[in-house]
XYZ file of C-alpha atoms in Angstrom:
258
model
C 92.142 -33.210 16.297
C 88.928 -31.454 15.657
C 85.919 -32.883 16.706
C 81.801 -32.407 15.664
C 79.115 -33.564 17.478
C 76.249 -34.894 16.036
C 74.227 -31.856 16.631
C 76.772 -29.530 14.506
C 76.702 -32.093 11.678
C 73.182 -31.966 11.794
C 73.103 -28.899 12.085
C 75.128 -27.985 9.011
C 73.438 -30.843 7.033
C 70.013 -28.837 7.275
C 71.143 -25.802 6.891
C 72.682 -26.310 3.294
C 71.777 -29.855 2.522
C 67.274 -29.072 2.830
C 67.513 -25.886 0.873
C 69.670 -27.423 -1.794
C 67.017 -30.363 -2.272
C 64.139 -27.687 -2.805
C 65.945 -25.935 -5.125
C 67.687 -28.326 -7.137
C 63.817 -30.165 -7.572
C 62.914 -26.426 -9.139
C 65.677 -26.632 -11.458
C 65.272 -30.188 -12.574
C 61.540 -29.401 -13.458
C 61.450 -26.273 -14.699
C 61.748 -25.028 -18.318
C 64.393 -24.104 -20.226
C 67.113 -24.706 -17.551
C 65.155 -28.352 -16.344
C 64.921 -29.746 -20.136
C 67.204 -32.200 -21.986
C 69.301 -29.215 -23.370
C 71.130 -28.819 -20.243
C 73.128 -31.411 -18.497
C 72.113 -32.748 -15.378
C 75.612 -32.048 -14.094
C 75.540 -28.629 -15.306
C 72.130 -27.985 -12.969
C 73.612 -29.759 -9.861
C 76.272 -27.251 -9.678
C 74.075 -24.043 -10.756
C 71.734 -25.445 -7.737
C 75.139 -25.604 -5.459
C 75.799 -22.185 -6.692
C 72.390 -20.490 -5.650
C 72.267 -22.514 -2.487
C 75.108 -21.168 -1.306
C 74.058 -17.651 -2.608
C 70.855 -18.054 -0.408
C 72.151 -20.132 2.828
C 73.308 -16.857 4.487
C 70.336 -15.042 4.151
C 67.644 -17.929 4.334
C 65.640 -18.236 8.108
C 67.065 -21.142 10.263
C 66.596 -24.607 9.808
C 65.540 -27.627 11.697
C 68.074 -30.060 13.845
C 67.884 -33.476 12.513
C 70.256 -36.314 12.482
C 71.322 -37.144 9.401
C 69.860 -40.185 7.586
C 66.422 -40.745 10.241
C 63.197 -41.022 9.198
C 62.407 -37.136 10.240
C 65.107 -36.280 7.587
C 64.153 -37.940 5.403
C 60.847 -36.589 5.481
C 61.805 -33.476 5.250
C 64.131 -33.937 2.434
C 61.224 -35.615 0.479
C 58.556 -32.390 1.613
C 61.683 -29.825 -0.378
C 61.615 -32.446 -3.330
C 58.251 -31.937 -3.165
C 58.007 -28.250 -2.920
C 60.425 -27.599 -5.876
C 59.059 -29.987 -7.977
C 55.336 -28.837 -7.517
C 56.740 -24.994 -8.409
C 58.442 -26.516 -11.585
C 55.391 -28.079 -12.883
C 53.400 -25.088 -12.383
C 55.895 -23.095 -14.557
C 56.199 -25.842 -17.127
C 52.296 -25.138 -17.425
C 52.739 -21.819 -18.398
C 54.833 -23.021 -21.480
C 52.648 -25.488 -22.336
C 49.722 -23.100 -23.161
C 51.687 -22.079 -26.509
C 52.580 -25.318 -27.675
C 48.875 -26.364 -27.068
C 48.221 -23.225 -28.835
C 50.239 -23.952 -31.941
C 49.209 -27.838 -32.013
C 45.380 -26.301 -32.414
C 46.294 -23.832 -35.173
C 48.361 -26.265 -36.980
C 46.133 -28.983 -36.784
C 43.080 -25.874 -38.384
C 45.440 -24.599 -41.051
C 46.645 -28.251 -41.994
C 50.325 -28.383 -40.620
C 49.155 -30.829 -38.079
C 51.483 -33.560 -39.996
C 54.255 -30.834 -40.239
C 56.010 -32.234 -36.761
C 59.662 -31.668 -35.666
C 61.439 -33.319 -32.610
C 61.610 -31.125 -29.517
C 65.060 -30.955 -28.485
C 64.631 -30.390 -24.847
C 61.983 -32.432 -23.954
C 62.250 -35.218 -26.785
C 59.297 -35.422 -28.219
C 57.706 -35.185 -31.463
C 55.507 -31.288 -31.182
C 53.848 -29.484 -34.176
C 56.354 -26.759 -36.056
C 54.111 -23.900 -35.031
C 53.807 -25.127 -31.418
C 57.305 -25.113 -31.688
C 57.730 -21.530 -33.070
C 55.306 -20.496 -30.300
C 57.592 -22.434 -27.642
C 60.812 -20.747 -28.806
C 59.822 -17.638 -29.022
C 58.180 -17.728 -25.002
C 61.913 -18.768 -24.035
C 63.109 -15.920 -25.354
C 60.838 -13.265 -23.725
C 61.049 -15.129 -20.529
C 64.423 -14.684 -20.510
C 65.032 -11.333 -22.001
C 62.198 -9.919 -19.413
C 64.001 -11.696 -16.400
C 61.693 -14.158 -15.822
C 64.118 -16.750 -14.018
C 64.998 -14.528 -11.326
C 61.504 -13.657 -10.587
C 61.159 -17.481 -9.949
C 64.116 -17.721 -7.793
C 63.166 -14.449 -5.768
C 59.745 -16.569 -5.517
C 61.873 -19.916 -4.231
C 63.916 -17.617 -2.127
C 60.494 -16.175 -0.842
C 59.067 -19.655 -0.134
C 61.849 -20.788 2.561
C 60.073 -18.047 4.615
C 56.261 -18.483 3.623
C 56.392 -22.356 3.792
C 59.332 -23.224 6.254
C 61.357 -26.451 6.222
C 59.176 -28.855 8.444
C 56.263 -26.623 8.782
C 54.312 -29.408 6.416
C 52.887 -28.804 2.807
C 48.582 -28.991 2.703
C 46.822 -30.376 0.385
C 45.398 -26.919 -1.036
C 48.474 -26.549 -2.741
C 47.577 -29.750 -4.768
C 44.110 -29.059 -5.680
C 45.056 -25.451 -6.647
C 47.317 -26.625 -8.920
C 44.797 -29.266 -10.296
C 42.560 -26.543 -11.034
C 44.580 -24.871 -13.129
C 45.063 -28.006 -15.599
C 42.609 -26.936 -17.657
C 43.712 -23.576 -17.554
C 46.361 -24.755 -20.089
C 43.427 -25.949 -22.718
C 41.316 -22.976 -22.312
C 44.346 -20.427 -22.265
C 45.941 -22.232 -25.312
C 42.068 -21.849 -27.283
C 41.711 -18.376 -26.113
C 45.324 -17.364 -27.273
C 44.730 -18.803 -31.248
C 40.765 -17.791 -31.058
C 41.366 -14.994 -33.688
C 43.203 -17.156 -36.060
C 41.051 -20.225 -35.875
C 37.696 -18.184 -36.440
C 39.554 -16.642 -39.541
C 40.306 -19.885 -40.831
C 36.940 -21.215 -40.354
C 35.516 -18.802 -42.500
C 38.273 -19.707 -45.217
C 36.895 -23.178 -44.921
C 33.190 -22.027 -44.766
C 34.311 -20.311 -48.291
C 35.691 -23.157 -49.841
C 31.892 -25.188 -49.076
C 30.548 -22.626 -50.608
C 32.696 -22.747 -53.468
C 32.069 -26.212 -53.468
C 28.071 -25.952 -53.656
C 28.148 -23.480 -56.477
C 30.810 -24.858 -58.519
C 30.540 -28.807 -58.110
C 32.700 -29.190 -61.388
C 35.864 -27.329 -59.909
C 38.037 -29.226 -57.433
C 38.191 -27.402 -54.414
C 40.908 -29.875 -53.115
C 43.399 -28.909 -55.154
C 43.226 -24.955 -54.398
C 41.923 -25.584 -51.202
C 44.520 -27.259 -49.133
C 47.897 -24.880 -50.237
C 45.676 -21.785 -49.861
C 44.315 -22.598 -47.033
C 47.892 -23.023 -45.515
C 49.832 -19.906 -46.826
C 46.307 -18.237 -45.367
C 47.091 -19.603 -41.965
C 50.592 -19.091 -42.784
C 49.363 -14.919 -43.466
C 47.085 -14.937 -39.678
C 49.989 -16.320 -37.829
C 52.272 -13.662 -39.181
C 49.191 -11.063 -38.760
C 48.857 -12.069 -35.100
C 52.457 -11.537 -33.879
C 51.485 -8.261 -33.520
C 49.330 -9.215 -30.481
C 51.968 -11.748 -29.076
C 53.503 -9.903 -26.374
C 50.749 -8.957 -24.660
C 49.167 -12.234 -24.359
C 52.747 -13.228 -23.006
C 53.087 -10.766 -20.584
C 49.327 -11.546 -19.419
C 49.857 -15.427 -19.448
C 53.003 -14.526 -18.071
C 51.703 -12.896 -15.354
C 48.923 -15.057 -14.641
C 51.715 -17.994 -14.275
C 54.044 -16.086 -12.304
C 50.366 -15.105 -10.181
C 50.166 -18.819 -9.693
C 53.584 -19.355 -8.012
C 53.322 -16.738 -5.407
C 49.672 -18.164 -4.756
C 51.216 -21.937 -3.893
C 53.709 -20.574 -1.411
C 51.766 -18.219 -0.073
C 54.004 -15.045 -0.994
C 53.189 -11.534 -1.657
């Protein structure tokens, strides 16, 4: 009959069991695979999958006996990890839907709303365009496996039981309101353009009192915002790939990779 100590279960348990909690936090934050549109039981087993893609080739882990208070520590410091590296992804994606919510509440579409499908909620239609259309560049330019070779990276740059600091907090604090000033600076050129539409229509207004400005002014104002969104595509993918960079900047910064 075969017999294991309690040093080769723990053993085995930290070798698979504390990479599998970082990563399966990363997945169950992130975008696009961490949203409502996948199952939960569909990103348990793609986080089995790459765990046991990455277990051979990871550094060694810590002893611990299974179910102590040092374990679960440690298993609490990978939740932690993973879900600090999802939420500074999931900022990233949030500068274009605060992008579109500020256009579309300038060019009147702020009513115009749709539900979210994978995170629920009720977001503007051209915050949504904006949000669909990041999905698909991050994924046609191989953006998810530039943030697993960055979890992959982070097993070696912050080691299981080698303790998290706070700077990793406050740097991600500070970039919070990188989101709002990202999201302005990305719809700038559109907003200033449809500020001087409305700066038309007051003029309009002070020379012609008789003619009702509200009637011409709200549709044309809208198929002009409608014209400067289209006009702007043209600039899209290079504010992706510098947002995208910046993000992507961010993650290497908060484990400490190259």
């Amino acid at each position: 009959m075969l017999e294991l100590s309690n040093a080769q279960i723990g053993g085995w348990v930290a070798q698979f069991l504390l990479p599998l909690f970082r990563i399966a936090a990363l997945l169950m934050t992130m975008p696009i695979i961490g949203t409502q549109l996948v199952p939960g039981r569909v990103r348990l087993y793609l986080a089995l999958a790459i765990t046991v893609v990455l277990v051979p080739a990871l550094p060694p882990m810590p002893v611990v006996d299974a179910l102590t208070p040092r374990a679960l520590l440690l298993i609490a410091e990978q939740i932690l990890i993973g879900a600090m590296l999802g939420f500074a992804l999931q900022l990233f994606f949030q500068v274009f839907i605060v992008a579109g919510q500020l256009l579309a509440m300038q060019m009147g579409l702020g009513f115009a709303s749709m539900v979210d499908p994978a995170n629920g909620v009720s977001v503007a239609v051209i915050g949504q365009f904006f949000n669909m259309l990041v999905v698909l560049l991050f994924l046609a330019m191989n953006g998810h496996l530039v943030v697993l070779e960055i979890i992959t990276e982070s097993f070696v740059t912050l080691p299981v039981g080698g303790g998290l600091s706070s700077n990793h907090f406050w740097e991600l604090a500070g970039k919070l309101g990188w989101v709002l000033g990202a999201g302005l600076l990305l719809v700038l050129p559109a907003i200033t353009a449809l500020l001087v539409v409305n700066l038309a229509f007051g003029l309009m207004t002070r020379a012609a009192p008789q003619l009702n400005i509200f009637s011409i002014g709200f549709p044309l104002t809208l198929v002009l915002g409608l014209f400067i969104v289209w006009a702007g595509m043209v600039d899209f993918l290079a504010q992706y790939q510098q947002f995208a960079t910046e993000a992507l900047q961010l993650l290497r910064e908060l484990v400490g990779a190259r």
